[in-house]
Short mmCIF file of C-alpha atoms in Angstrom, two decimals:
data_model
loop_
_atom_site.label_atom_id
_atom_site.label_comp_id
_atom_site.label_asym_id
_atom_site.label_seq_id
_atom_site.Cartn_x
_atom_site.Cartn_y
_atom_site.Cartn_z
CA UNK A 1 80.95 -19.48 -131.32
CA UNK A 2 80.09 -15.58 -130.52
CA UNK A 3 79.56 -13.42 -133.49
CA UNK A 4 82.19 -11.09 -134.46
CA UNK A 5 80.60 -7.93 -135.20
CA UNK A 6 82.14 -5.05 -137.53
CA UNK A 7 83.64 -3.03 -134.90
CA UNK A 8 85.36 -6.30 -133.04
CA UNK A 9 86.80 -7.40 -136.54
CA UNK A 10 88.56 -4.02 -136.38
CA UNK A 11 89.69 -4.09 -132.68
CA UNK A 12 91.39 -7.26 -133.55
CA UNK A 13 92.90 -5.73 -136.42
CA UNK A 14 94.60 -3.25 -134.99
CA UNK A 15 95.32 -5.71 -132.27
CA UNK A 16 97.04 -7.92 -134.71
CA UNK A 17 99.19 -4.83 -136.50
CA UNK A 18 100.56 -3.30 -133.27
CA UNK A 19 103.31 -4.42 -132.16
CA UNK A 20 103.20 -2.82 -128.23
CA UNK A 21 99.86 -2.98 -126.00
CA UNK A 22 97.39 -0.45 -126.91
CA UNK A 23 94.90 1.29 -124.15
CA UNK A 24 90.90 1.11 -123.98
CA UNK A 25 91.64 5.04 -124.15
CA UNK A 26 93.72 4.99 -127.21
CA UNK A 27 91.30 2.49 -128.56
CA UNK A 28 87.88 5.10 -127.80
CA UNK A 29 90.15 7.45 -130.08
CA UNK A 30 90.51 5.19 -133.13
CA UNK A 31 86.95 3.44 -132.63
CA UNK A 32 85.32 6.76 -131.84
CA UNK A 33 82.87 4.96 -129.19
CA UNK A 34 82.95 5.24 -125.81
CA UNK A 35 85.08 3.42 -123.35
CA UNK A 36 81.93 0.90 -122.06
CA UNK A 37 81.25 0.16 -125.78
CA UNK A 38 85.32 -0.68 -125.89
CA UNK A 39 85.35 -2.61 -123.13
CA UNK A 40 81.74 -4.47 -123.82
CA UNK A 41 83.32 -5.26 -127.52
CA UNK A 42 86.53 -6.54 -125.66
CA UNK A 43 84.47 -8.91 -123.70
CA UNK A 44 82.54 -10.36 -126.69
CA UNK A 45 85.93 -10.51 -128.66
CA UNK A 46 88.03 -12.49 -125.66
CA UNK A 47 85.96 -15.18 -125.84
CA UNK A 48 85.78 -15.28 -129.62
CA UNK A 49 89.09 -15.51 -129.29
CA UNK A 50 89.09 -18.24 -126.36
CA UNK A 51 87.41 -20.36 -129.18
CA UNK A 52 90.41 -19.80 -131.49
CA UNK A 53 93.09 -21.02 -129.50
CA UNK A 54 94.17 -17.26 -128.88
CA UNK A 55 94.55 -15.46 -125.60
CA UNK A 56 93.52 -11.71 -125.07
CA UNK A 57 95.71 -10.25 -122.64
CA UNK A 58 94.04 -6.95 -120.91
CA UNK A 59 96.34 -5.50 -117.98
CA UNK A 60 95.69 -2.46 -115.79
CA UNK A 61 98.41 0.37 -116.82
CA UNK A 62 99.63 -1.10 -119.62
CA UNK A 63 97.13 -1.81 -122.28
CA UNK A 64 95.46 -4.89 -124.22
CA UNK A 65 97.32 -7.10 -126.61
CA UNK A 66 97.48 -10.49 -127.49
CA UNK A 67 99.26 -13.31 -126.65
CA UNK A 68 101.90 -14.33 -130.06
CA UNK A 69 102.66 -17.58 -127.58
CA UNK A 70 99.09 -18.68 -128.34
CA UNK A 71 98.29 -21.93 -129.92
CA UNK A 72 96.25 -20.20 -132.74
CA UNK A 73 98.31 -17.18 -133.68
CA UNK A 74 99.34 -17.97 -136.57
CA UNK A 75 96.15 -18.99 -137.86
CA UNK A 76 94.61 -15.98 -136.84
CA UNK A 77 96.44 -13.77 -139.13
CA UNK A 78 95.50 -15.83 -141.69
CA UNK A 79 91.77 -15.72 -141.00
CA UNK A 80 92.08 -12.04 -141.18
CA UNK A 81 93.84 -11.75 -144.39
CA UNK A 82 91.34 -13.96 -146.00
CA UNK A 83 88.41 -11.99 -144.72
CA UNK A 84 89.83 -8.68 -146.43
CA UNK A 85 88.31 -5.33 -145.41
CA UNK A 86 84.58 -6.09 -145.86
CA UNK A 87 83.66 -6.06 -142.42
CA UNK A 88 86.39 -3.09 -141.19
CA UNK A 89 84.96 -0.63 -139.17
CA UNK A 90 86.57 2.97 -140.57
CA UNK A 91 86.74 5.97 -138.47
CA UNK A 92 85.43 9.33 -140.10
CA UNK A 93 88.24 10.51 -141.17
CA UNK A 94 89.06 7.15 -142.62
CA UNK A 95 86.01 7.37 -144.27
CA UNK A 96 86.87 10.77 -145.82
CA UNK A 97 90.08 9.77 -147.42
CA UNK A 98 88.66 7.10 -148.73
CA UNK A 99 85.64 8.79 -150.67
CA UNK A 100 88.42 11.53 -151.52
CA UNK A 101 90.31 9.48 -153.09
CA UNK A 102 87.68 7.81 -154.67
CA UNK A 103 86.09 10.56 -156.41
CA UNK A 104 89.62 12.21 -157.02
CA UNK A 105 91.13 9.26 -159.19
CA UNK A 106 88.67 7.63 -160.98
CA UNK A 107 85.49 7.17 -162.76
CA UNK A 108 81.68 8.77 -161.35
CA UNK A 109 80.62 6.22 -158.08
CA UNK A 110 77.23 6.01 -157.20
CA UNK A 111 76.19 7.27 -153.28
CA UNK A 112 75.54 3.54 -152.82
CA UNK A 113 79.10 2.24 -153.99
CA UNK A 114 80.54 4.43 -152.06
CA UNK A 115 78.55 3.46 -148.88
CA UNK A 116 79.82 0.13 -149.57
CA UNK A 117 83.34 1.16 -150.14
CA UNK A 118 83.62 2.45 -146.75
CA UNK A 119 81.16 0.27 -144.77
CA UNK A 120 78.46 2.62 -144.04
CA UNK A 121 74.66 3.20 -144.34
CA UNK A 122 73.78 5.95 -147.19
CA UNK A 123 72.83 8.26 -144.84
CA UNK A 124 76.22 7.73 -142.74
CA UNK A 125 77.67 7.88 -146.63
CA UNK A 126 75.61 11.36 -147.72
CA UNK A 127 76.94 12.80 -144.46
CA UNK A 128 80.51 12.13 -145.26
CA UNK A 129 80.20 13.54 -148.52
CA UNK A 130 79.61 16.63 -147.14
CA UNK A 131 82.44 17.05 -145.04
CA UNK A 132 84.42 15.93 -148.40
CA UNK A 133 83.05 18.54 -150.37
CA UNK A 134 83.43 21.41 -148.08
CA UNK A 135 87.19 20.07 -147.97
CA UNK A 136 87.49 19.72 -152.30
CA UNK A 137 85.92 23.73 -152.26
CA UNK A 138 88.99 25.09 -150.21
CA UNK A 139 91.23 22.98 -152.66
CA UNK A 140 89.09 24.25 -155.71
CA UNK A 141 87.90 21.63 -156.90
CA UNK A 142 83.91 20.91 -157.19
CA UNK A 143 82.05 18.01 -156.37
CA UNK A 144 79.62 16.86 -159.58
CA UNK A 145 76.43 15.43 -158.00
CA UNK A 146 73.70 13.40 -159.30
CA UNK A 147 73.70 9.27 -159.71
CA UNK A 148 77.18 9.15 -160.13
CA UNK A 149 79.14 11.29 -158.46
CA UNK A 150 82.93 12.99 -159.20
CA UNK A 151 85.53 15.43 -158.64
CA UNK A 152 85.82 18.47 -161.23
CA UNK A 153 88.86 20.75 -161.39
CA UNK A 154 92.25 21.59 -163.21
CA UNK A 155 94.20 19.06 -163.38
CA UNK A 156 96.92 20.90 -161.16
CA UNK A 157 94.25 21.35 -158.50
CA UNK A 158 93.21 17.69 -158.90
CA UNK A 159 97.18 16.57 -158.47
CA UNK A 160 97.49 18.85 -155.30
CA UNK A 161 94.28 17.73 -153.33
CA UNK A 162 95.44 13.87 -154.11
CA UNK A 163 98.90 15.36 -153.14
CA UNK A 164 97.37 16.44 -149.70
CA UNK A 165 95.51 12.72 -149.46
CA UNK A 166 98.59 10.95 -148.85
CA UNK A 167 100.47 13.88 -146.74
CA UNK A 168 97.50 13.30 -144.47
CA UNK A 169 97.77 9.65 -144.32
CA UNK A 170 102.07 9.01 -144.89
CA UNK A 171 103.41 12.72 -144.23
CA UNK A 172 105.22 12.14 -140.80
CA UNK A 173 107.16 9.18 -142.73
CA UNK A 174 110.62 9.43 -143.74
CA UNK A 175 111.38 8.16 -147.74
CA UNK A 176 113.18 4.69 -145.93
CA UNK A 177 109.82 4.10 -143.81
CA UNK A 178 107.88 4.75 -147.02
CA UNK A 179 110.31 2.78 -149.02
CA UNK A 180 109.96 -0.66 -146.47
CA UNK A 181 106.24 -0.19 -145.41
CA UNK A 182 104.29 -3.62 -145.87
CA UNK A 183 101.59 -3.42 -148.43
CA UNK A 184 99.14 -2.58 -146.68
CA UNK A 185 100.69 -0.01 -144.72
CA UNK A 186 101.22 2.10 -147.99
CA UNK A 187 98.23 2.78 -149.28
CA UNK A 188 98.00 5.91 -150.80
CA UNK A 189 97.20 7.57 -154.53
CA UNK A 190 100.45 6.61 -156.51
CA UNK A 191 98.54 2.70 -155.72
CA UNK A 192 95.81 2.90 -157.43
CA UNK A 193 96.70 3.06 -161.77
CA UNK A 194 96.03 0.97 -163.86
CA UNK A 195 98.89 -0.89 -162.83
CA UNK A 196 100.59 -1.38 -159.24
CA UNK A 197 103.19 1.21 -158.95
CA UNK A 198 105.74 -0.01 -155.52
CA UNK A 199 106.76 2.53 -153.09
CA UNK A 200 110.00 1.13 -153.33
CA UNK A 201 110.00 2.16 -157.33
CA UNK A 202 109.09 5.38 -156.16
CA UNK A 203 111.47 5.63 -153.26
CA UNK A 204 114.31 4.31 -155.63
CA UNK A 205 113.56 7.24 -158.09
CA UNK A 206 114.12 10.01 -155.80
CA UNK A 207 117.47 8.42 -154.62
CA UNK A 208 118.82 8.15 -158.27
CA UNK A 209 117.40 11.86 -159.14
CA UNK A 210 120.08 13.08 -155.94
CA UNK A 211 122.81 11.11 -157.38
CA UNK A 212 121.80 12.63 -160.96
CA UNK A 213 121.84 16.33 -159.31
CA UNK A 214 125.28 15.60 -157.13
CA UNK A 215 122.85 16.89 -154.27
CA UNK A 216 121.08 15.62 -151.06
CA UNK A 217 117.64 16.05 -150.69
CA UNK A 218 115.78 17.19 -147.09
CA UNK A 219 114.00 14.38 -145.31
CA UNK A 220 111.03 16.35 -146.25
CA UNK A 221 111.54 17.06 -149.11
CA UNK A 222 112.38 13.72 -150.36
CA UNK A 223 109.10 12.81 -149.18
CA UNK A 224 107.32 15.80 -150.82
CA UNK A 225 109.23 14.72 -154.14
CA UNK A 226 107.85 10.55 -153.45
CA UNK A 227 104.19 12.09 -152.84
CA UNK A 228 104.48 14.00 -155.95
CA UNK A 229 106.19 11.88 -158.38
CA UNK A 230 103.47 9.09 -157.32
CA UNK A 231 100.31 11.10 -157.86
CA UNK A 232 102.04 12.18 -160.92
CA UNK A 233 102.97 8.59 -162.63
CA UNK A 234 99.14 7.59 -161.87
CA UNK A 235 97.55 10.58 -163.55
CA UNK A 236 99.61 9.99 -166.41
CA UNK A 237 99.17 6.34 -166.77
CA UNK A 238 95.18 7.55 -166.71
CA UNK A 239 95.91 9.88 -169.26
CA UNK A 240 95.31 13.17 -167.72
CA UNK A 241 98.46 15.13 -168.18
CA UNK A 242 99.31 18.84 -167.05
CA UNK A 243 99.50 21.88 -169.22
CA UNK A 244 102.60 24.02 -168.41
CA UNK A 245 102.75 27.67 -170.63
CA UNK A 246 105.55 27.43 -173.63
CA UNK A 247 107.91 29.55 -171.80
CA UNK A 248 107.87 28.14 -168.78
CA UNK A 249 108.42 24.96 -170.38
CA UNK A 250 111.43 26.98 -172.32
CA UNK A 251 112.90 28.22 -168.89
CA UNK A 252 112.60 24.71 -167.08
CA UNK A 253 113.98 22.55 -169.98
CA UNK A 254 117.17 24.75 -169.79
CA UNK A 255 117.65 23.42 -166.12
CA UNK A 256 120.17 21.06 -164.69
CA UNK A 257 117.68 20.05 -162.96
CA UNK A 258 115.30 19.13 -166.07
CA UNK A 259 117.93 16.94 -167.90
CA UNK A 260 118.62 14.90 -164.72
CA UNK A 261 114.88 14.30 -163.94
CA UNK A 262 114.56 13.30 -168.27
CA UNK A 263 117.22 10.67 -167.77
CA UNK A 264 115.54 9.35 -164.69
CA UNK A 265 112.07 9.54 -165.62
CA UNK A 266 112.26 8.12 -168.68
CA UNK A 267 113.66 4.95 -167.78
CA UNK A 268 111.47 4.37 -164.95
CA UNK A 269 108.05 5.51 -167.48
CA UNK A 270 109.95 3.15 -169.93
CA UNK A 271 110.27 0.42 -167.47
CA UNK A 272 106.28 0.93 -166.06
CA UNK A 273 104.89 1.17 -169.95
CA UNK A 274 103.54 4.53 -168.82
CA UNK A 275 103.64 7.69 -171.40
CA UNK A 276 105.49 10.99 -170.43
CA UNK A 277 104.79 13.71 -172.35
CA UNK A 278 107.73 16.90 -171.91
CA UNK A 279 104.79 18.57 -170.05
CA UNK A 280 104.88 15.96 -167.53
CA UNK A 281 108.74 15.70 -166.94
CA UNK A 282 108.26 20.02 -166.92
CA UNK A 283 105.91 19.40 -164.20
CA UNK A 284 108.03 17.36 -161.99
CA UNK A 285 111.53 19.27 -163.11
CA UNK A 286 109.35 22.38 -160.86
CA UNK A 287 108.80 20.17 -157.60
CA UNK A 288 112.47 19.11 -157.72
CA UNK A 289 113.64 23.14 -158.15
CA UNK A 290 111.26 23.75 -155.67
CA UNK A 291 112.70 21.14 -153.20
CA UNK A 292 114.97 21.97 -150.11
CA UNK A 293 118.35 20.53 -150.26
CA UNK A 294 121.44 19.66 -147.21
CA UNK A 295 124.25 21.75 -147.05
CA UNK A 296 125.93 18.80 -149.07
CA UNK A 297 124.96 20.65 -151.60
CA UNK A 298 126.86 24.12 -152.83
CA UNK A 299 125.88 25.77 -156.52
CA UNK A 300 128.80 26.80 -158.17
CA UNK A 301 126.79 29.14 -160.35
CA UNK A 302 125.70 28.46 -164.14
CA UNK A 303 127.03 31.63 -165.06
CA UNK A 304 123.26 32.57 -166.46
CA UNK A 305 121.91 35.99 -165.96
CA UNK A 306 119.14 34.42 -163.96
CA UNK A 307 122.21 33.25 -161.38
CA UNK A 308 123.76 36.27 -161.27
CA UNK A 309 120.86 38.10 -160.73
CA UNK A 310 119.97 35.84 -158.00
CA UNK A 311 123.26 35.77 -156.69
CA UNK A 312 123.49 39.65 -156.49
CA UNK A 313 119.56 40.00 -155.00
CA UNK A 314 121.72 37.63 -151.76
CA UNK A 315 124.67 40.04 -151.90
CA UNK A 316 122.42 42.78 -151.69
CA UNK A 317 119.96 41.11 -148.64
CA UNK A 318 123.11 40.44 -147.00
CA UNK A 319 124.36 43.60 -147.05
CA UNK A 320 121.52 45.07 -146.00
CA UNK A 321 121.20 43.00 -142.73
CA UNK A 322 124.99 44.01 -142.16
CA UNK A 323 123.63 47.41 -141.88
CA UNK A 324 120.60 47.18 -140.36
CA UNK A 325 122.79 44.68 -137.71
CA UNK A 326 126.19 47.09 -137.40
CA UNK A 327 128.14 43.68 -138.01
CA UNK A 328 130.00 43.27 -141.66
CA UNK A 329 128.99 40.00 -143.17
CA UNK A 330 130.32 40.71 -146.95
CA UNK A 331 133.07 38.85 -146.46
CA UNK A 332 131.40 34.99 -145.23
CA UNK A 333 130.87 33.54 -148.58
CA UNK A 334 129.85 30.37 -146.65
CA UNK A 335 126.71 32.06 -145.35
CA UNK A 336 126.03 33.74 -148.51
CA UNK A 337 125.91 30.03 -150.12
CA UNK A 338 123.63 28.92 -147.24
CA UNK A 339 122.01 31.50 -148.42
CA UNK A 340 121.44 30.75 -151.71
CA UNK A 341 120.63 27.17 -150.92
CA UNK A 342 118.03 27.94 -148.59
CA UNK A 343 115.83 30.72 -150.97
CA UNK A 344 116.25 29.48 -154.50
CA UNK A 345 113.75 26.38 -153.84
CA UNK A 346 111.20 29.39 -152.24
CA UNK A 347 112.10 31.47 -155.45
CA UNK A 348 111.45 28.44 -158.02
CA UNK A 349 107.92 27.87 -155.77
CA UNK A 350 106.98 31.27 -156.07
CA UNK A 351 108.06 31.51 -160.24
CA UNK A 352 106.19 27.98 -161.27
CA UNK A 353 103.52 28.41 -158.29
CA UNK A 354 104.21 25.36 -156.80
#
């Protein structure tokens, strides 16, 4: 039988996860090799494949992709699951989320674990590392060298960069694609605790919190809220927690927004044995201020001087528009509200610095 080398294990992984035919040109992308090496690696896998029962289909204009008819599908899926990732070939940027995440969320690895983590030489490894650090710096966070190597930086910083991590990897998602992604499709930071927290749990969370709230959450925004309450649950259950200033805390905890994310939060950290100090419940009560909402959604006012204020600062930008425009637009309350809705999640940002 022909040996299966690294980079053929991962052509017939992706193989095996698309579900359409996939070019040699698309494939030179992923691989990062040229199209001869594709094509050379095709050859050697085909008949690997021959061997298995499993045909290799490869058709001009349309793409390569294999045959589900074949006698030895089925077992072929199998074969892969039980040979795991060892022998997965990763593409650089693969390899840099990885080592990110690595040296983000968890104890000092050695230059030689992480080589092995990712399937690389050391020098292949060291070279990465750089391109990681360079990326940690513009995120402020500094990479501690020596034999075991981590990420040092406030624990905001540290939150925002594993924040990033997944946007990179899950951003274009909506929450129901998130929500219904096979395991290992998810991936991602809010995976990897000390226990297994689900997408679905996390997915779930955010659709109680608009129910909570009366509102409707943004497809991004939902997402930004999954990402964040994810990163946030794992930190926690690690036992690194935020620090918020006392009056912020004072201002946020006098939020509709702050008891609704309490009554969610705590039930889910009860549920998941996780620990959530006010702090942390602060910290997420800012995303959700700071999140977009749908027009479904139209404040009646608190009657707070905050409101008011706010609610005169539109009055005010509206009327000044009216002027600068020669068109009276006092009167629309219903773009005032849209308004409103639109610039107080850009006004809680720019207050909390989220």
């Amino acid at each position: 039988m022909p040996y299966l080398t690294p980079r053929c294990n991962s052509i017939a992984r992706i193989l095996l996860e698309r579900e359409r035919p996939i070019t040699i040109e698309e494939l030179t992308r992923e691989l990062h090799v040229s199209a001869r090496t594709v094509r050379y690696d095709l050859d050697i896998l085909e008949d690997w494949l021959e061997e298995k029962g499993v045909r290799l289909v490869r058709k001009s204009r349309v793409g390569v992709y294999l045959d589900t008819g074949s006698s030895g599908y089925a077992e072929l899926s199998s074969h892969f699951e039980r040979s795991g990732d060892s022998q997965r070939v990763y593409s650089g940027p693969e390899r840099h989320q990885i080592l990110t995440r690595e040296l983000l969320g968890g104890a000092p690895r050695t230059l030689g674990e992480l080589a092995a983590l990712t399937n690389v030489s050391k020098t292949t490894a060291f070279r990465d590392l750089e391109a990681v650090e360079g990326w940690l710096k513009e995120r402020r966070i500094v990479l501690v060298k020596g034999h075991g190597m981590s990420a040092s930086g406030s624990e905001l910083d540290i939150r925002k960069a594993l924040a990033d991590v997944v946007y990179e990897e899950h951003g274009s998602r909506t929450l129901l694609r998130l929500a219904h992604a096979r395991p290992k499709e998810q991936g991602g930071a809010w995976l990897e605790g000390r226990r297994q927290i689900a997408a679905p749990i996390l997915a779930g969370t955010v659709w109680r919190l608009q129910r909570e709230l009366g509102m409707s959450f943004t497809d991004e925004s939902a997402v930004e809220l999954f990402v964040h309450l994810g990163v946030g649950l794992v930190r926690a259950d690690q036992r690194h927690y935020v620090s918020i200033p006392e009056q912020n805390m004072e201002h946020l905890q006098a939020t509709e927004e702050y008891a609704a994310v309490k009554r969610t939060l705590t039930a889910l950290a009860e549920r998941l044995g996780i620990e959530l100090p006010t702090e942390e419940l602060c910290y997420f009560t800012m995303h959700v201020l700071g999140a977009g909402v749908s027009h479904l959604y139209r404040s009646g006012g608190t009657g707070t001087h905050g409101e008011e204020y706010f609610r005169t600062a539109v009055a005010d930008f509206t009327a000044e528009i009216s002027s600068r425009l020669g068109v009276d637009l006092s009167e629309d309350t219903e773009l005032q509200e849209d308004l409103m809705v639109e610039l107080r999640p850009w006004v809680s940002r720019a207050q909390f610095q989220v």
